Coordinates of C-alpha atoms and ligand atoms in Angstrom, one line a residue:
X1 CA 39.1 2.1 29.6
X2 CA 40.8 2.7 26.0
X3 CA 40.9 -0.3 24.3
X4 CA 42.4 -0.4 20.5
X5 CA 40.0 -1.9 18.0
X6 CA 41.6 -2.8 14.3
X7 CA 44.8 -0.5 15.0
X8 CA 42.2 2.2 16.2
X9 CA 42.5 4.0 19.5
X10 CA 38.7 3.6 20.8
X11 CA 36.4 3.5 23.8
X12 CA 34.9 0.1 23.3
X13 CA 31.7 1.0 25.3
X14 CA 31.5 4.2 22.9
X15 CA 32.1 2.5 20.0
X16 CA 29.5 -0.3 20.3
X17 CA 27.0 2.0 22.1
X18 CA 27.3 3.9 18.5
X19 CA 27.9 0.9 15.9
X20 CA 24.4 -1.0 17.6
X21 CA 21.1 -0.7 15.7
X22 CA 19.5 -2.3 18.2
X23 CA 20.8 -3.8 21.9
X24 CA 19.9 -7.0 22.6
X25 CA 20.0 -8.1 26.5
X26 CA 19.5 -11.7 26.5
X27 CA 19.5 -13.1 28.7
X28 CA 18.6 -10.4 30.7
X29 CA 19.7 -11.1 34.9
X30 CA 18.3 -9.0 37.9
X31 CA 21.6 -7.4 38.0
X32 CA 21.9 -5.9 34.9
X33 CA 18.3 -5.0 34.7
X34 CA 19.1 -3.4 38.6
X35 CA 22.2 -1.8 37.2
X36 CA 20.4 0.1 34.0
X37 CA 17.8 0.9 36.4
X38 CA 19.9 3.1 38.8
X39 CA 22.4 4.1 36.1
X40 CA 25.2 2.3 37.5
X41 CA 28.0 2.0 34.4
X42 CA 30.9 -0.4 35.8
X43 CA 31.7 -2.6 33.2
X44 CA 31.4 -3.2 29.1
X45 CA 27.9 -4.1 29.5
X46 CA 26.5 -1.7 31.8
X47 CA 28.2 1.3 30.2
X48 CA 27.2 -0.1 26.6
X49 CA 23.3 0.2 27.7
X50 CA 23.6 4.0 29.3
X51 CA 26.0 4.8 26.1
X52 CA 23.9 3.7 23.4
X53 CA 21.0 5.8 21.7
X54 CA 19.4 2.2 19.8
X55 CA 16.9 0.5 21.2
X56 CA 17.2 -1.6 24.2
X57 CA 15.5 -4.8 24.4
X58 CA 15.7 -6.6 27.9
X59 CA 15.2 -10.3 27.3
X60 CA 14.9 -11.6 31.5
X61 CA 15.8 -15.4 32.7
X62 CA 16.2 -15.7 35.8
X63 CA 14.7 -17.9 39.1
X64 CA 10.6 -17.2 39.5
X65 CA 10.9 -15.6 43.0
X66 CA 13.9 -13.4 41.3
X67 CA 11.5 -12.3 38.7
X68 CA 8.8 -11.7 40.9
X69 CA 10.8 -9.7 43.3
X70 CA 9.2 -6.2 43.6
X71 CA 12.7 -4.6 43.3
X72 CA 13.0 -7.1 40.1
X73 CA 9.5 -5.6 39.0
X74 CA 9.7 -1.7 40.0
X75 CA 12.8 -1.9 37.7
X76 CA 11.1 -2.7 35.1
X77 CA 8.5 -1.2 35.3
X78 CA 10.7 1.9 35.7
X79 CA 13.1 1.2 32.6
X80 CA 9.4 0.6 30.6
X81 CA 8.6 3.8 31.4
X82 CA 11.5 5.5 30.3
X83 CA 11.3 3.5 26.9
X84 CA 13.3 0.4 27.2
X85 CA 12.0 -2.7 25.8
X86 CA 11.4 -6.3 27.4
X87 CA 10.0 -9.3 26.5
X88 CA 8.6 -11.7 28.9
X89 CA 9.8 -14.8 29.9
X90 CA 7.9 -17.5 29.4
X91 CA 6.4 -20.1 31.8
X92 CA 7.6 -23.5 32.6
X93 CA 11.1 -25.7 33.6
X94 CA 13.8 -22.9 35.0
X95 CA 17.1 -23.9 35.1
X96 CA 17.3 -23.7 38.8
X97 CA 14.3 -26.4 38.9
X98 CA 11.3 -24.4 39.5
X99 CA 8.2 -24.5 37.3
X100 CA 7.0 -21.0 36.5
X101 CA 7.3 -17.6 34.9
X102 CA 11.3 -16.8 34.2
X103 CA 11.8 -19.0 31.6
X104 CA 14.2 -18.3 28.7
X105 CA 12.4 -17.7 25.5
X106 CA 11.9 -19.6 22.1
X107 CA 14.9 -18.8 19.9
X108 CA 12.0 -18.2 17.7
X109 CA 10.1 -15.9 19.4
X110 CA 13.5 -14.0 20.2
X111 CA 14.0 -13.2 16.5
X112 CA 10.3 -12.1 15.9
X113 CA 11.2 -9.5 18.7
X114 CA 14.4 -8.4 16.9
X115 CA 13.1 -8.5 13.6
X116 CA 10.4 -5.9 14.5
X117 CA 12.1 -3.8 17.0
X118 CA 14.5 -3.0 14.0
X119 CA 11.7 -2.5 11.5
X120 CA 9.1 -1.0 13.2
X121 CA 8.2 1.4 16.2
X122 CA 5.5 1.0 19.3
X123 CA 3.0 2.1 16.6
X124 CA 0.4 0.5 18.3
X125 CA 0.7 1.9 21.9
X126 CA -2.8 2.7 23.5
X127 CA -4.3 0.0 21.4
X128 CA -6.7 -2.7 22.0
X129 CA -6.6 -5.5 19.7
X130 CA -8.8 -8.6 19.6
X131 CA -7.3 -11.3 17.7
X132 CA -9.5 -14.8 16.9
X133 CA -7.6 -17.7 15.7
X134 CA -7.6 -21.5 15.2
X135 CA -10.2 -24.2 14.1
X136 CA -13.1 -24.6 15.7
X137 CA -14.6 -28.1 17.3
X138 CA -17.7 -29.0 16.8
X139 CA -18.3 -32.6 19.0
X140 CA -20.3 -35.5 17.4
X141 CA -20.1 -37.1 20.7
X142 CA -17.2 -37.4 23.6
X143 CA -14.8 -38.7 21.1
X144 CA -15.6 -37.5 17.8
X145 CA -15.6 -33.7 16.6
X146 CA -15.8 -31.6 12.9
X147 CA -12.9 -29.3 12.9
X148 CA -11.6 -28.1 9.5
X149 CA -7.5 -27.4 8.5
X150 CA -7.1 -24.4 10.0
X151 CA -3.8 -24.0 11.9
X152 CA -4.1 -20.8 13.8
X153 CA -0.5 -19.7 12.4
X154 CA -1.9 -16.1 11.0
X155 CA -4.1 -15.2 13.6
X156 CA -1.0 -16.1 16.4
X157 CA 1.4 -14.1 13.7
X158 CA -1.2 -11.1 13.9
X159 CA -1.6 -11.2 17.8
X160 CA 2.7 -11.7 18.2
X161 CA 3.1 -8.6 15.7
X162 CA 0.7 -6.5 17.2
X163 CA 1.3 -7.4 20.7
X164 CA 5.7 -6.5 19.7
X165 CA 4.5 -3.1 18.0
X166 CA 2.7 -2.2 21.5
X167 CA -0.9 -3.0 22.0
X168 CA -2.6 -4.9 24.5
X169 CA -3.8 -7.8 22.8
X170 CA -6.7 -10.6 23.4
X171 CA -6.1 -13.3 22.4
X172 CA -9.4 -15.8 21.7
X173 CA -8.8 -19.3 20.5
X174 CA -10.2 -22.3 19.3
X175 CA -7.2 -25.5 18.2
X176 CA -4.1 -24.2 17.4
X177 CA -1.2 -25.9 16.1
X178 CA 1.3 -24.0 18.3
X179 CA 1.3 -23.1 22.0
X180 CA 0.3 -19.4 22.2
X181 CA 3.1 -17.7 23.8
X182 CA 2.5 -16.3 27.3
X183 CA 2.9 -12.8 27.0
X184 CA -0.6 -12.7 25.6
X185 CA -3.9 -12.4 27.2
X186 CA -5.5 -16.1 25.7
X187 CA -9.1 -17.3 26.1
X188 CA -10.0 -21.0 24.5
X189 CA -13.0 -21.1 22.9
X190 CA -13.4 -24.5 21.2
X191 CA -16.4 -24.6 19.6
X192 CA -18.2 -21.5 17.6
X193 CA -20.9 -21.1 20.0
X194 CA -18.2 -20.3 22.7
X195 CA -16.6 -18.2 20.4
X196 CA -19.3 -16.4 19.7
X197 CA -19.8 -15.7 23.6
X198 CA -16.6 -14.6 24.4
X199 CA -16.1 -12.2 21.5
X200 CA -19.5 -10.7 21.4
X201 CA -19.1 -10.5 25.0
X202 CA -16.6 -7.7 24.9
X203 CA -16.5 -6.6 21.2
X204 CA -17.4 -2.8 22.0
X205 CA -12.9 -2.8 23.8
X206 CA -11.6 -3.3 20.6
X207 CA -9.9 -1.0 18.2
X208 CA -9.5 -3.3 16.4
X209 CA -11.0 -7.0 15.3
X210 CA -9.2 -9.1 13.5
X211 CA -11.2 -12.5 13.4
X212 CA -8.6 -14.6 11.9
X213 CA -10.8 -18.0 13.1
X214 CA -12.0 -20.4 11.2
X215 CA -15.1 -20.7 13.0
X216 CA -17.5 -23.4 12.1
X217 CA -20.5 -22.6 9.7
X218 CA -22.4 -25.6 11.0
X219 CA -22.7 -27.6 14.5
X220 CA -24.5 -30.7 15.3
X221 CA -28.0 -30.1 15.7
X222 CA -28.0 -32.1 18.5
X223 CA -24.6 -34.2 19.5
X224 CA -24.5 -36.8 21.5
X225 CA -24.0 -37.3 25.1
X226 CA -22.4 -40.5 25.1
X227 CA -20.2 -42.4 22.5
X228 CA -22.1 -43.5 19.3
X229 CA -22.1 -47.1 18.7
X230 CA -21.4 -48.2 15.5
X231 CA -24.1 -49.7 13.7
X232 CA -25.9 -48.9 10.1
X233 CA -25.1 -45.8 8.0
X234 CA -24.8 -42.9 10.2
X235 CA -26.6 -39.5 9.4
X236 CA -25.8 -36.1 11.4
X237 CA -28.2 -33.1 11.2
X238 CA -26.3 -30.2 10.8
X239 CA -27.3 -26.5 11.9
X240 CA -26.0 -23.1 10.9
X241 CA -24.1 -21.4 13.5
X242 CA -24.7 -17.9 14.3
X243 CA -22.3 -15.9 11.9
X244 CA -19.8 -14.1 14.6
X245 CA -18.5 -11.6 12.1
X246 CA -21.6 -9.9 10.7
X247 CA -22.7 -9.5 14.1
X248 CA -19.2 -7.4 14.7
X249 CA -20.4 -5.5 11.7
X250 CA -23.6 -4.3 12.4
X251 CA -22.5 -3.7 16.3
X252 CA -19.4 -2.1 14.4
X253 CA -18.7 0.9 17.3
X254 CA -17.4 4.4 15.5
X255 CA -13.7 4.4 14.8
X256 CA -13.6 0.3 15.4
X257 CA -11.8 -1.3 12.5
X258 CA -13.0 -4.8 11.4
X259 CA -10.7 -7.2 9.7
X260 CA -12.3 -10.6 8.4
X261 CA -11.0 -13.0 6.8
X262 CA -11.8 -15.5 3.7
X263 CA -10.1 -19.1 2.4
X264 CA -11.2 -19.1 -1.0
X265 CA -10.9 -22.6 -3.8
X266 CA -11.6 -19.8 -6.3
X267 CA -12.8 -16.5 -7.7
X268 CA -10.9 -14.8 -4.2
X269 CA -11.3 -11.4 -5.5
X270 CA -14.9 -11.6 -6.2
X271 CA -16.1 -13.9 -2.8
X272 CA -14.2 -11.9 -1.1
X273 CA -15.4 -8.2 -2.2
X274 CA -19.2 -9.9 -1.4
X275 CA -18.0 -10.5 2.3
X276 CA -17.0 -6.8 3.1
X277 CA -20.8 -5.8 1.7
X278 CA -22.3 -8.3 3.4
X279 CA -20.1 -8.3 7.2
X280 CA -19.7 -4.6 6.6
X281 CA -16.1 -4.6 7.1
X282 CA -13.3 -2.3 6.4
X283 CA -10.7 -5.2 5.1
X284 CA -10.7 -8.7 4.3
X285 CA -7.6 -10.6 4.3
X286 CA -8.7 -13.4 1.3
X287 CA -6.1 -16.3 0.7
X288 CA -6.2 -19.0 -1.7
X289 CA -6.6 -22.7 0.1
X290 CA -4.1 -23.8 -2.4
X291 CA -1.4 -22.0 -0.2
X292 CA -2.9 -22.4 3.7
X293 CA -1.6 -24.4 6.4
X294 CA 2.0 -23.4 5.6
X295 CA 4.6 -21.3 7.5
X296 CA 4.4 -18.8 4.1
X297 CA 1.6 -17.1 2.9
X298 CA -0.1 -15.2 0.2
X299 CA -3.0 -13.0 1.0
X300 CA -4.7 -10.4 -0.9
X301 CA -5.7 -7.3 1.0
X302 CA -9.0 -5.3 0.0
X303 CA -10.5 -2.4 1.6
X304 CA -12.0 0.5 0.3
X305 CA -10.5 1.7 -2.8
X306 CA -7.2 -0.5 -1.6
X307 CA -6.2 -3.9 -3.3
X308 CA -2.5 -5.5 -2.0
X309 CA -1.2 -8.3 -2.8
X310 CA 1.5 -9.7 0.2
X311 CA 3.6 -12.8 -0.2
X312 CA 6.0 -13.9 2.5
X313 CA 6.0 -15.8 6.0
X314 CA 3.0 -15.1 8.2
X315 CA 4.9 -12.6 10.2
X316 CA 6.2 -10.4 8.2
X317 CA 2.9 -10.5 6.2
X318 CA 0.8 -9.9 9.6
X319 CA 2.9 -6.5 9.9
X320 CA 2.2 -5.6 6.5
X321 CA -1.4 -5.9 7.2
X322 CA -1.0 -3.7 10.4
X323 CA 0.9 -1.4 8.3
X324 CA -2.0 -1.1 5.4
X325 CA -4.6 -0.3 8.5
X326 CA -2.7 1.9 10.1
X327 CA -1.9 3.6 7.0
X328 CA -5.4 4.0 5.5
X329 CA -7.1 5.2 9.2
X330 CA -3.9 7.9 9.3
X331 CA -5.0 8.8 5.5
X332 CA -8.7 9.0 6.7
X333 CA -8.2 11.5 9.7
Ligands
CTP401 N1 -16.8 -16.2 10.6 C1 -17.5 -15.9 11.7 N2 -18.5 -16.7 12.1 C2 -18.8 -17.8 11.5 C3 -18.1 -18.2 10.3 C4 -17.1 -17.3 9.9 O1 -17.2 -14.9 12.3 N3 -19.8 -18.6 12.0 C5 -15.8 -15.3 10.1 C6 -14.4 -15.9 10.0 O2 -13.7 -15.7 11.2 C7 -13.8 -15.1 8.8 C8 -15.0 -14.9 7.9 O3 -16.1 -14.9 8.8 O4 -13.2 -13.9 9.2 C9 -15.1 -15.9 6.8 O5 -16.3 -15.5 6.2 P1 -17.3 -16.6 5.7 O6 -18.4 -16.0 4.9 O7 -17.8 -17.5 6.8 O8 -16.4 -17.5 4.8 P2 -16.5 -18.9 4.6 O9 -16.6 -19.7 5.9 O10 -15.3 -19.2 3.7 O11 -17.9 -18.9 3.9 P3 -18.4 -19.4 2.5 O12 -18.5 -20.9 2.7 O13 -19.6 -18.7 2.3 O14 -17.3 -19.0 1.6

């Protein structure tokens, strides 16, 4: 097929195989994802994706049984293999009136995929990454709770990047202000007891720990089984929790690389240079509350010998943060 583009004579297919940075499939149907898969070429599309030498990202939609067809899945499965990308579809309300995994994706989470398959490459491959996120809950009684302003946003923008950038991500969370997105392994762990459980429960998988949380430094003492009545003046006993963090530092496995965090009302620098002594930690991530809670962010970096300052939306931060580790452990070796 010749085809003559601004008074050029052209192959289309050729032509847009070549001008692509990056091919984007979405969304993605178990015929063209069958098509790539056996190398058939027949038309623009097809002969696009086995032209091009970009990247190409598979975005599937399509009817649950359709996706969970074994053809459907050894085709992807295959195409994985021989370095094409996909992004899973998301659970809930298909078009065709099903409820389950084959959902279209969150314009949102489309362009997080984009942005970093231009940027970036699977860096992280082989990688396991815990991620902790959100405010914890501590309950007064069934009805009442102390939770803080934590939003989760960073600690969801860390597991997205890293998860886009190849590794296998777990994701453990306490409230968070957005749905976390499917493609990730998530565990809820309200309150900072069962936060502690379920990350000291596994800490020795990790590569790396990034415990983005803002886990509660004290619980009720004792809370209450039913709803307290109101009456007088009301007085809580408060206990420390166990700090989950310094116990990742001192069970700190060799090569393991431990990220904490730190909101800071002042002197961030100097709070936050205490906590890597004290957690034994290789980086904190220290922001200033003035700025938290919004989509932006501006978080100073320090590790050893290494002080960055990064400003910008939580995502593109969270790969700069990736970048800076994987930097300094490539710089170390
Ligand atoms: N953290 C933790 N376990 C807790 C409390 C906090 O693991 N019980 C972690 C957080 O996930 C974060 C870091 O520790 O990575 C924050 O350090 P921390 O010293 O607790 O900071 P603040 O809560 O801000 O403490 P302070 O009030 O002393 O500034």
């Amino acid at each position: 097929m010749t085809i003559m583009i601004d008074g050029d004579s052209d192959i289309e297919h050729i032509s847009l195989a070549d001008w692509a940075d990056l091919v984007v499939i979405a969304p993605a149907t178990a015929n063209i994802i069958g098509k790539t898969a056996s190398g058939i070429a027949d038309d623009l599309l097809s002969t696009t994706i086995i032209a091009t030498t970009a990247p190409v990202l598979f975005i599937p939609a399509m009817n649950i049984h359709m996706y969970e067809n074994l053809i459907v899945q050894e085709n992807i499965i295959k195409l994985s293999n021989l370095g094409y990308f996909f992004m899973e579809p998301e659970f809930g309300k298909l078009a065709c009136g099903y409820e389950g995994k084959g959902r279209y994706p969150e314009n949102e989470e489309i362009i997080f995929h984009i942005t970093t398959y231009l940027k970036y490459t699977k860096d992280l491959l082989g990688k396991n990454i815990l991620v902790t996120a959100g405010a914890s809950r501590e309950e007064i009684d069934p009805m009442r709770f102390i939770t803080n302003h934590s939003t989760g946003k960073m600690g969801l923008a860390l597991a997205r990047s890293a998860h886009i950038r190849g590794a296998k991500i777990k994701f453990i969370h306490s409230n968070i202000s957005q749905e976390a997105p499917e493609y990730l392994d998530s565990i809820k762990a309200i309150s900072a007891e069962e936060m502690h459980n379920a990350v000291i429960k596994e800490q020795q998988n990790y590569d790396i720990i990034f415990m983005t949380a803002a886990v509660a430094d004290y619980t009720l003492a004792k809370s209450s089984k039913q709803k307290i009545k109101k009456s007088a003046d009301l007085n809580l006993e408060l206990m420390r929790t166990k700090d989950i963090l310094k116990e990742l530092g001192k069970k700190k496995t060799k090569d393991q690389i431990l990220v904490g965090f730190a909101a800071e009302s002042e002197n961030i620098k100097g709070n936050a240079l205490q906590k890597i002594k004290k957690k034994n930690l290789d980086f904190i991530c220290a922001n200033n509350l003035k700025v938290s809670g919004k989509d932006d962010t501006e978080i100073l970096v320090l590790g050893k010998g290494l002080e960055v300052k990064l400003i910008g939306s939580k995502f593109s931060v969270a790969h700069q943060i990736i970048d800076i580790i994987l930097n300094s452990t490539k710089k170390k070796k």
